[in-house]
Each structure stands twice: as structure tokens, then as C-alpha cells.
Amino acid sequence: MDAQLKRGLLEVCVLTAIKKEDSYGYKIIKDISPYVEISESTLYPILKRLEASGCITEYTVEHNSRLRKYYKITESGMNKIHEFLEEWKNVMKAYGFIKEGYDE
């Protein structure tokens, strides 16, 4: 898969995982892993980019005497999911065209 396409796809997967409920790194990986392969070394740069672009915010909560970072989706993050879904319709049209031409 093209690296740029995969990056965008992973960002939207992370936003979707956080959309369901505020979450933290390990849980985000656990929630996404059945659908897309993602590691900690991939996730944390994505979270930093999403925070820098205003798509998520972070806060800390004490858990077992340690601070755990939680991530919360913002309105901008919700908009990014919506934009992705709209754009994906066009991708699927192109996929159908390519598939149809390939199967001939």
C-alpha cells in the first residue's frame, strides 16, 4: 500500500477509535489491530500529528499510581473522519473502474 495512503488511513482509524471513547495508546492499538496493523512506533507519531493539527487533545489520568495519557477527539477530528468518508466514495468509484478493467 502506498505510504501516504496508509498514513492517512491510519490517522482516520486512530480518530475513529478515539471517537468511540477517550482512549490511551495501548487500547488504541488493541482496538485497531484486528483491522489494520499498527505498532507503538507508528501510533505515537500519528497521535502527535493529530494533536498538532487540532484533531485531538490529550489529558492525563492517574491509573495504578502512574499517569496515563488519554486522547479525546475534537470537532476538527470529527470533520476529518467525515471528509475521509466523503473522499472514500470517489476512491471506491476508481477501484470499481480499475477492477472492472482488470477482470476483462
mmCIF file of C-alpha atoms in Angstrom:
data_model
loop_
_atom_site.group_PDB
_atom_site.id
_atom_site.type_symbol
_atom_site.label_atom_id
_atom_site.label_comp_id
_atom_site.label_asym_id
_atom_site.label_seq_id
_atom_site.Cartn_x
_atom_site.Cartn_y
_atom_site.Cartn_z
ATOM 1 C CA MET A 1 0.000 0.000 0.000
ATOM 2 C CA ASP A 2 1.223 3.483 -0.819
ATOM 3 C CA ALA A 3 2.832 5.027 2.279
ATOM 4 C CA GLN A 4 0.865 8.282 2.024
ATOM 5 C CA LEU A 5 -2.440 6.427 1.631
ATOM 6 C CA LYS A 6 -1.620 4.147 4.565
ATOM 7 C CA ARG A 7 -0.677 7.136 6.725
ATOM 8 C CA GLY A 8 -3.991 8.847 6.037
ATOM 9 C CA LEU A 9 -5.891 5.633 6.610
ATOM 10 C CA LEU A 10 -4.162 5.032 9.945
ATOM 11 C CA GLU A 11 -4.888 8.588 11.083
ATOM 12 C CA VAL A 12 -8.596 8.113 10.419
ATOM 13 C CA CYS A 13 -8.539 4.704 12.148
ATOM 14 C CA VAL A 14 -6.978 6.321 15.233
ATOM 15 C CA LEU A 15 -9.572 9.101 15.189
ATOM 16 C CA THR A 16 -12.362 6.529 14.876
ATOM 17 C CA ALA A 17 -11.014 4.536 17.830
ATOM 18 C CA ILE A 18 -10.917 7.714 19.919
ATOM 19 C CA LYS A 19 -14.348 8.820 18.670
ATOM 20 C CA LYS A 20 -15.997 5.869 20.406
ATOM 21 C CA GLU A 21 -14.489 6.901 23.752
ATOM 22 C CA ASP A 22 -11.474 8.779 25.065
ATOM 23 C CA SER A 23 -8.609 6.331 24.946
ATOM 24 C CA TYR A 24 -4.900 5.742 25.568
ATOM 25 C CA GLY A 25 -2.110 4.304 23.429
ATOM 26 C CA TYR A 26 -2.246 0.607 24.286
ATOM 27 C CA LYS A 27 -6.044 0.482 24.000
ATOM 28 C CA ILE A 28 -6.000 2.328 20.667
ATOM 29 C CA ILE A 29 -3.569 -0.261 19.282
ATOM 30 C CA LYS A 30 -5.705 -3.092 20.664
ATOM 31 C CA ASP A 31 -8.877 -1.613 19.129
ATOM 32 C CA ILE A 32 -7.354 -1.021 15.683
ATOM 33 C CA SER A 33 -5.173 -4.145 15.361
ATOM 34 C CA PRO A 34 -7.949 -6.516 14.198
ATOM 35 C CA TYR A 35 -8.442 -4.238 11.175
ATOM 36 C CA VAL A 36 -5.069 -2.627 10.408
ATOM 37 C CA GLU A 37 -1.556 -3.475 11.539
ATOM 38 C CA ILE A 38 -0.200 -0.739 13.811
ATOM 39 C CA SER A 39 2.634 -0.603 16.334
ATOM 40 C CA GLU A 40 3.555 1.785 19.132
ATOM 41 C CA SER A 41 6.327 3.266 16.992
ATOM 42 C CA THR A 42 3.705 4.084 14.348
ATOM 43 C CA LEU A 43 0.932 5.188 16.698
ATOM 44 C CA TYR A 44 2.687 7.834 18.779
ATOM 45 C CA PRO A 45 3.888 9.980 15.840
ATOM 46 C CA ILE A 46 0.320 9.818 14.478
ATOM 47 C CA LEU A 47 -1.054 10.987 17.828
ATOM 48 C CA LYS A 48 1.453 13.879 17.877
ATOM 49 C CA ARG A 49 0.453 14.922 14.324
ATOM 50 C CA LEU A 50 -3.240 14.710 15.146
ATOM 51 C CA GLU A 51 -2.753 16.800 18.267
ATOM 52 C CA ALA A 52 -0.639 19.381 16.416
ATOM 53 C CA SER A 53 -3.348 19.703 13.757
ATOM 54 C CA GLY A 54 -6.072 20.159 16.395
ATOM 55 C CA CYS A 55 -7.847 16.866 15.683
ATOM 56 C CA ILE A 56 -7.338 15.540 19.220
ATOM 57 C CA THR A 57 -6.476 16.831 22.670
ATOM 58 C CA GLU A 58 -4.710 14.974 25.442
ATOM 59 C CA TYR A 59 -5.090 14.859 29.178
ATOM 60 C CA THR A 60 -3.639 12.695 31.940
ATOM 61 C CA VAL A 61 -5.340 10.493 34.496
ATOM 62 C CA GLU A 62 -3.732 8.642 37.360
ATOM 63 C CA HIS A 63 -4.008 4.872 36.906
ATOM 64 C CA ASN A 64 -2.300 2.413 39.288
ATOM 65 C CA SER A 65 -0.170 5.232 40.746
ATOM 66 C CA ARG A 66 1.030 6.246 37.260
ATOM 67 C CA LEU A 67 -0.096 8.957 34.915
ATOM 68 C CA ARG A 68 -1.740 7.730 31.735
ATOM 69 C CA LYS A 69 -2.264 9.981 28.702
ATOM 70 C CA TYR A 70 -5.764 9.905 27.284
ATOM 71 C CA TYR A 71 -6.747 11.302 23.917
ATOM 72 C CA LYS A 72 -10.051 12.966 23.063
ATOM 73 C CA ILE A 73 -11.327 13.755 19.573
ATOM 74 C CA THR A 74 -12.180 17.366 18.718
ATOM 75 C CA GLU A 75 -14.688 18.792 16.246
ATOM 76 C CA SER A 76 -11.816 19.103 13.766
ATOM 77 C CA GLY A 77 -11.100 15.388 14.203
ATOM 78 C CA MET A 78 -14.756 14.548 13.609
ATOM 79 C CA ASN A 79 -14.634 16.652 10.441
ATOM 80 C CA LYS A 80 -11.550 14.755 9.281
ATOM 81 C CA ILE A 81 -13.436 11.445 9.584
ATOM 82 C CA HIS A 82 -16.377 12.905 7.659
ATOM 83 C CA GLU A 83 -14.080 14.238 4.907
ATOM 84 C CA PHE A 84 -12.361 10.849 4.653
ATOM 85 C CA LEU A 85 -15.692 9.056 4.229
ATOM 86 C CA GLU A 86 -16.749 11.504 1.505
ATOM 87 C CA GLU A 87 -13.420 11.150 -0.329
ATOM 88 C CA TRP A 88 -13.518 7.372 0.000
ATOM 89 C CA LYS A 89 -16.645 7.281 -2.179
ATOM 90 C CA ASN A 90 -14.505 8.568 -5.053
ATOM 91 C CA VAL A 91 -11.753 6.074 -4.268
ATOM 92 C CA MET A 92 -14.294 3.254 -4.455
ATOM 93 C CA LYS A 93 -15.521 4.505 -7.852
ATOM 94 C CA ALA A 94 -11.939 4.435 -9.138
ATOM 95 C CA TYR A 95 -11.456 0.988 -7.581
ATOM 96 C CA GLY A 96 -14.542 -0.277 -9.418
ATOM 97 C CA PHE A 97 -13.221 1.091 -12.712
ATOM 98 C CA ILE A 98 -9.784 -0.482 -12.188
ATOM 99 C CA LYS A 99 -11.241 -3.806 -11.052
ATOM 100 C CA GLU A 100 -13.618 -3.934 -13.998
ATOM 101 C CA GLY A 101 -10.770 -3.285 -16.432
ATOM 102 C CA TYR A 102 -8.512 -5.814 -14.693
ATOM 103 C CA ASP A 103 -11.064 -8.638 -14.767
ATOM 104 C CA GLU A 104 -11.514 -8.436 -18.561
#
